[in-house]
Short mmCIF file of C-alpha atoms in Angstrom, two decimals:
data_model
loop_
_atom_site.label_atom_id
_atom_site.label_comp_id
_atom_site.label_asym_id
_atom_site.label_seq_id
_atom_site.Cartn_x
_atom_site.Cartn_y
_atom_site.Cartn_z
CA MET A 477 -10.92 -41.42 -20.76
CA LEU A 478 -13.87 -41.30 -18.72
CA ILE A 479 -13.49 -40.57 -14.83
CA VAL A 480 -16.05 -41.86 -12.35
CA MET A 481 -15.83 -40.73 -8.78
CA PRO A 482 -17.82 -42.34 -5.88
CA PRO A 483 -20.97 -40.67 -4.96
CA LYS A 484 -19.45 -39.40 -1.93
CA VAL A 485 -16.47 -37.72 -3.20
CA LEU A 486 -18.50 -36.26 -6.30
CA SER A 487 -21.02 -34.90 -3.35
CA LEU A 488 -18.03 -33.54 -1.26
CA SER A 489 -16.53 -31.70 -4.17
CA LEU A 490 -19.64 -30.13 -5.79
CA SER A 491 -20.37 -28.93 -1.88
CA LEU A 492 -17.09 -27.24 -1.68
CA LEU A 493 -17.18 -25.58 -5.45
CA LEU A 494 -20.74 -24.28 -4.87
CA GLY A 495 -19.82 -22.85 -1.42
CA ALA A 496 -16.82 -21.13 -2.94
CA ALA A 497 -18.96 -19.52 -5.61
CA PHE A 498 -20.72 -17.69 -2.85
CA ALA A 499 -17.65 -17.15 -1.11
CA PRO A 500 -16.11 -13.32 -0.56
CA LEU A 501 -13.51 -12.92 -3.34
CA SER A 502 -11.84 -9.78 -2.15
CA ALA A 503 -10.19 -11.11 0.90
CA GLN A 504 -6.95 -8.83 1.68
CA THR A 505 -4.00 -9.30 3.61
CA VAL A 506 -2.60 -6.54 5.35
CA VAL A 507 1.01 -6.30 4.73
CA PHE A 508 1.67 -2.87 6.99
CA ALA A 509 -0.63 -0.94 9.43
CA ASP A 510 0.25 1.77 11.89
CA ASP A 511 -2.58 3.66 13.85
CA PHE A 512 0.24 5.78 15.70
CA SER A 513 -1.20 5.02 18.87
CA THR A 514 2.15 5.38 20.89
CA ASP A 515 3.10 8.98 21.74
CA GLY A 516 6.99 9.77 21.21
CA PHE A 517 9.41 9.75 18.57
CA LEU A 518 8.40 7.41 15.48
CA GLY A 519 11.74 6.01 15.11
CA GLY A 520 12.25 2.62 17.08
CA GLN A 521 8.45 2.03 17.41
CA THR A 522 6.97 -1.19 16.14
CA PRO A 523 3.74 -0.88 13.82
CA GLN A 524 0.85 -3.17 14.14
CA VAL A 525 1.81 -4.95 11.08
CA GLY A 526 5.49 -4.65 9.41
CA GLY A 527 9.15 -4.26 10.69
CA THR A 528 10.18 -1.25 13.08
CA TRP A 529 10.36 2.29 12.14
CA ILE A 530 13.79 3.46 11.37
CA ALA A 531 14.68 7.11 11.30
CA ASP A 532 17.31 8.00 8.55
CA SER A 533 17.08 11.46 8.85
CA GLY A 534 14.93 13.61 11.23
CA ASP A 535 12.57 11.65 13.72
CA PRO A 536 8.99 12.93 13.74
CA LEU A 537 7.01 12.89 17.10
CA VAL A 538 3.85 11.04 17.44
CA SER A 539 1.21 12.76 19.57
CA GLY A 540 -2.53 12.16 20.42
CA GLY A 541 -2.64 9.43 17.27
CA VAL A 542 -0.90 11.64 15.02
CA MET A 543 2.40 11.33 13.31
CA ASP A 544 3.33 14.91 12.40
CA THR A 545 6.69 15.73 10.26
CA SER A 546 6.20 19.22 11.82
CA SER A 547 7.90 18.16 15.03
CA SER A 548 11.20 16.93 13.46
CA PHE A 549 14.31 19.04 14.55
CA PHE A 550 16.18 18.27 11.40
CA ASP A 551 15.73 20.09 7.87
CA GLN A 552 14.43 16.70 6.39
CA THR A 553 12.36 14.05 8.03
CA ARG A 554 12.58 10.54 6.49
CA VAL A 555 11.58 7.44 8.36
CA PHE A 556 10.94 3.93 6.74
CA ALA A 557 9.55 0.66 7.60
CA SER A 558 9.39 -2.88 5.87
CA MET A 559 6.13 -4.61 4.93
CA SER A 560 5.51 -7.91 6.47
CA ARG A 561 6.15 -9.30 2.81
CA ALA A 562 6.77 -8.19 -0.67
CA LEU A 563 4.03 -7.69 -3.42
CA GLY A 564 4.23 -10.59 -5.98
CA GLN A 565 2.81 -11.87 -9.21
CA GLY A 566 -1.01 -11.29 -9.76
CA GLU A 567 -1.54 -8.88 -6.71
CA ILE A 568 -2.45 -5.16 -6.64
CA LEU A 569 -1.06 -3.31 -3.71
CA THR A 570 -3.28 -0.71 -2.22
CA LEU A 571 -1.94 1.89 0.32
CA THR A 572 -4.54 3.95 2.41
CA MET A 573 -3.97 6.59 4.79
CA ASN A 574 -5.83 9.34 6.48
CA THR A 575 -4.39 12.64 7.20
CA VAL A 576 -4.95 15.93 8.92
CA THR A 577 -3.55 19.33 8.81
CA PRO A 578 0.20 19.52 10.03
CA SER A 579 0.82 21.73 13.13
CA SER A 580 3.35 23.91 10.74
CA GLY A 581 0.71 24.63 8.26
CA ASN A 582 3.20 23.62 5.55
CA TRP A 583 1.16 21.67 3.39
CA ALA A 584 1.30 21.59 -0.82
CA THR A 585 4.17 24.30 -0.63
CA ASN A 586 7.29 24.62 -2.59
CA GLY A 587 8.48 21.41 -0.58
CA PHE A 588 7.04 17.95 -0.90
CA ALA A 589 5.99 15.81 2.02
CA GLY A 590 4.12 12.26 1.65
CA VAL A 591 4.70 8.51 1.60
CA GLY A 592 6.67 6.68 -0.81
CA LEU A 593 6.61 2.89 -1.73
CA PHE A 594 10.14 1.29 -1.90
CA TYR A 595 11.71 -1.88 -3.27
CA ALA A 596 15.35 -2.90 -2.33
CA GLY A 597 15.94 0.56 -0.76
CA SER A 598 14.61 2.76 -3.86
CA GLU A 599 11.53 4.81 -3.91
CA ARG A 600 9.39 4.01 -7.01
CA ILE A 601 6.06 6.09 -6.08
CA PHE A 602 5.84 9.02 -3.99
CA PHE A 603 2.21 10.14 -2.77
CA GLY A 604 1.29 13.44 -1.06
CA SER A 605 2.30 16.81 -1.59
CA PRO A 606 5.03 16.28 -4.36
CA GLY A 607 6.56 19.93 -4.30
CA ASN A 608 6.26 22.59 -7.08
CA VAL A 609 2.56 21.46 -7.22
CA PHE A 610 0.01 23.02 -4.95
CA ALA A 611 -2.13 19.94 -4.57
CA TRP A 612 -2.25 16.06 -3.57
CA GLY A 613 0.11 14.52 -6.24
CA VAL A 614 2.06 11.36 -7.48
CA ASP A 615 5.70 11.61 -8.00
CA GLN A 616 7.19 9.05 -10.49
CA ASP A 617 9.01 8.96 -13.34
CA PRO A 618 8.92 10.95 -15.59
CA GLY A 619 7.88 13.59 -12.96
CA LYS A 620 5.40 15.09 -10.66
CA GLN A 621 1.85 14.74 -11.50
CA PRO A 622 -1.06 16.68 -9.55
CA LEU A 623 -4.38 15.12 -9.01
CA LEU A 624 -7.04 16.95 -10.90
CA PRO A 625 -8.92 19.02 -10.23
CA LEU A 626 -6.24 20.55 -7.90
CA ASP A 627 -7.09 19.96 -4.26
CA THR A 628 -4.65 21.66 -1.71
CA ASP A 629 -6.75 20.40 1.16
CA PRO A 630 -4.43 18.39 3.53
CA ILE A 631 -7.13 16.80 5.28
CA ALA A 632 -7.95 13.54 3.31
CA THR A 633 -10.23 10.76 4.61
CA GLY A 634 -9.12 7.52 2.76
CA ALA A 635 -6.15 8.93 0.45
CA THR A 636 -5.24 6.01 -1.39
CA VAL A 637 -2.57 4.78 -4.12
CA THR A 638 -2.47 1.53 -5.81
CA TYR A 639 -0.08 -0.49 -8.00
CA ASN A 640 -0.66 -3.39 -10.33
CA TYR A 641 2.13 -5.74 -10.23
CA ASP A 642 1.56 -7.82 -13.27
CA THR A 643 0.89 -4.05 -15.51
CA GLY A 644 2.76 -1.26 -13.69
CA ALA A 645 -0.59 0.46 -13.67
CA TRP A 646 -0.85 2.90 -10.69
CA THR A 647 -3.92 4.98 -9.40
CA ALA A 648 -4.34 7.83 -6.90
CA SER A 649 -7.12 9.44 -5.16
CA ALA A 650 -7.64 12.03 -2.27
CA ASN A 651 -10.81 14.14 -1.61
CA GLY A 652 -12.63 13.34 -4.67
CA SER A 653 -9.84 13.88 -6.97
CA PHE A 654 -8.28 10.80 -9.17
CA LEU A 655 -4.97 10.41 -11.11
CA SER A 656 -3.83 7.25 -13.00
CA GLY A 657 -0.67 6.33 -14.79
CA PHE A 658 2.03 3.55 -15.66
CA ILE A 659 5.39 2.70 -14.39
CA THR A 660 7.66 -0.52 -14.68
CA ALA A 661 5.78 -3.77 -14.25
CA GLY A 662 7.07 -6.47 -11.76
CA ILE A 663 7.92 -3.90 -8.89
CA ALA A 664 8.14 -6.25 -5.65
CA PHE A 665 7.47 -3.41 -3.29
CA ASP A 666 8.67 -4.27 0.20
CA SER A 667 8.54 -0.97 2.25
CA ILE A 668 7.37 2.24 2.88
CA GLU A 669 8.86 5.81 3.73
CA ILE A 670 7.37 8.91 5.32
CA ILE A 671 9.44 11.90 4.00
CA SER A 672 9.13 15.87 4.22
CA ASP A 673 11.25 18.21 2.29
CA ILE A 674 14.61 19.96 3.35
CA ASN A 675 14.49 23.26 5.01
CA ASN A 676 11.05 22.50 6.50
CA LEU A 677 9.36 23.49 3.16
CA ALA A 678 6.60 21.00 3.59
CA ASP A 679 4.79 18.63 6.19
CA ILE A 680 2.48 16.07 6.24
CA ALA A 681 0.44 14.65 9.44
CA ILE A 682 -0.94 11.19 9.18
CA THR A 683 -3.47 9.53 11.92
CA ASP A 684 -3.34 6.00 10.23
CA ILE A 685 -1.75 4.12 7.42
CA GLN A 686 -1.97 0.60 5.87
CA VAL A 687 -0.98 -1.69 3.06
CA VAL A 688 -2.85 -4.42 1.66
CA VAL A 689 -2.85 -7.05 -1.01
CA PRO A 690 -5.34 -9.57 -2.03
CA GLU A 691 -5.55 -13.12 -0.85
CA PRO A 692 -5.98 -16.24 -2.93
CA THR A 693 -9.81 -16.47 -3.15
CA THR A 694 -11.82 -19.28 -1.75
CA ALA A 695 -13.06 -20.16 -5.08
CA SER A 696 -9.41 -20.58 -6.79
CA LEU A 697 -8.40 -22.30 -3.88
CA THR A 698 -11.22 -24.86 -3.99
CA LEU A 699 -10.84 -25.24 -7.88
CA GLY A 700 -7.35 -25.95 -7.60
CA GLY A 701 -7.95 -28.63 -5.11
CA LEU A 702 -10.78 -30.31 -6.99
CA GLY A 703 -8.28 -30.32 -9.98
CA LEU A 704 -5.76 -32.30 -7.83
CA LEU A 705 -8.22 -34.68 -6.66
CA LEU A 706 -9.57 -35.41 -10.06
CA LEU A 707 -5.78 -35.77 -11.37
CA ARG A 708 -5.21 -38.38 -8.53
CA ARG A 709 -8.37 -40.25 -9.51
CA ARG A 710 -7.11 -40.23 -13.14
CA ARG A 711 -3.54 -41.46 -12.04
CA LYS A 712 -5.18 -44.28 -10.19
#
């Protein structure tokens, strides 16, 4: 069946479609962000995006724009916060953070210190100094994996870990080193954790952290709208 659209409708549809073809296709939604701009204990603070930080074990201090687990008075530091929404189908989560040397000097020692990605209260990916590995690394089933080549520098600009919801593929990078692997697909990550090991064997100092997921592209939205328009014309 031939569908004929009035010239005005056809012109508008083509304009939207052509405009979408040149629109940015990599827009991101920030689902968590904190620049640690408020001094004091982290527990109870509200990040720029996401839920309030909750101190579960130990509570690190924030000072001068740096969150440093060295300051915890407990053997272990563990604080967590929820994202504004969970990861979903067709999305790739990207967590990025910038770090400096912790005041304790304990980095990449026999303990672990870093950031964990959580779903339903369970950690599925840990990124930082994973313990027993003198380097940046990732801890996920079946075990700790150091970034190669080994890099023990605690100062990292743009240390990043990603997770593909559909495939379970993950990547991690820090200071030019790279690592990748697979875990279970379909994990709807919904919160993050900052943690350091018992007995203060390791620490991490973070200046800012954010988690983003892709937005629906302008092109896909426009094509979807055009499809609905054609469907309505056909039904008429």
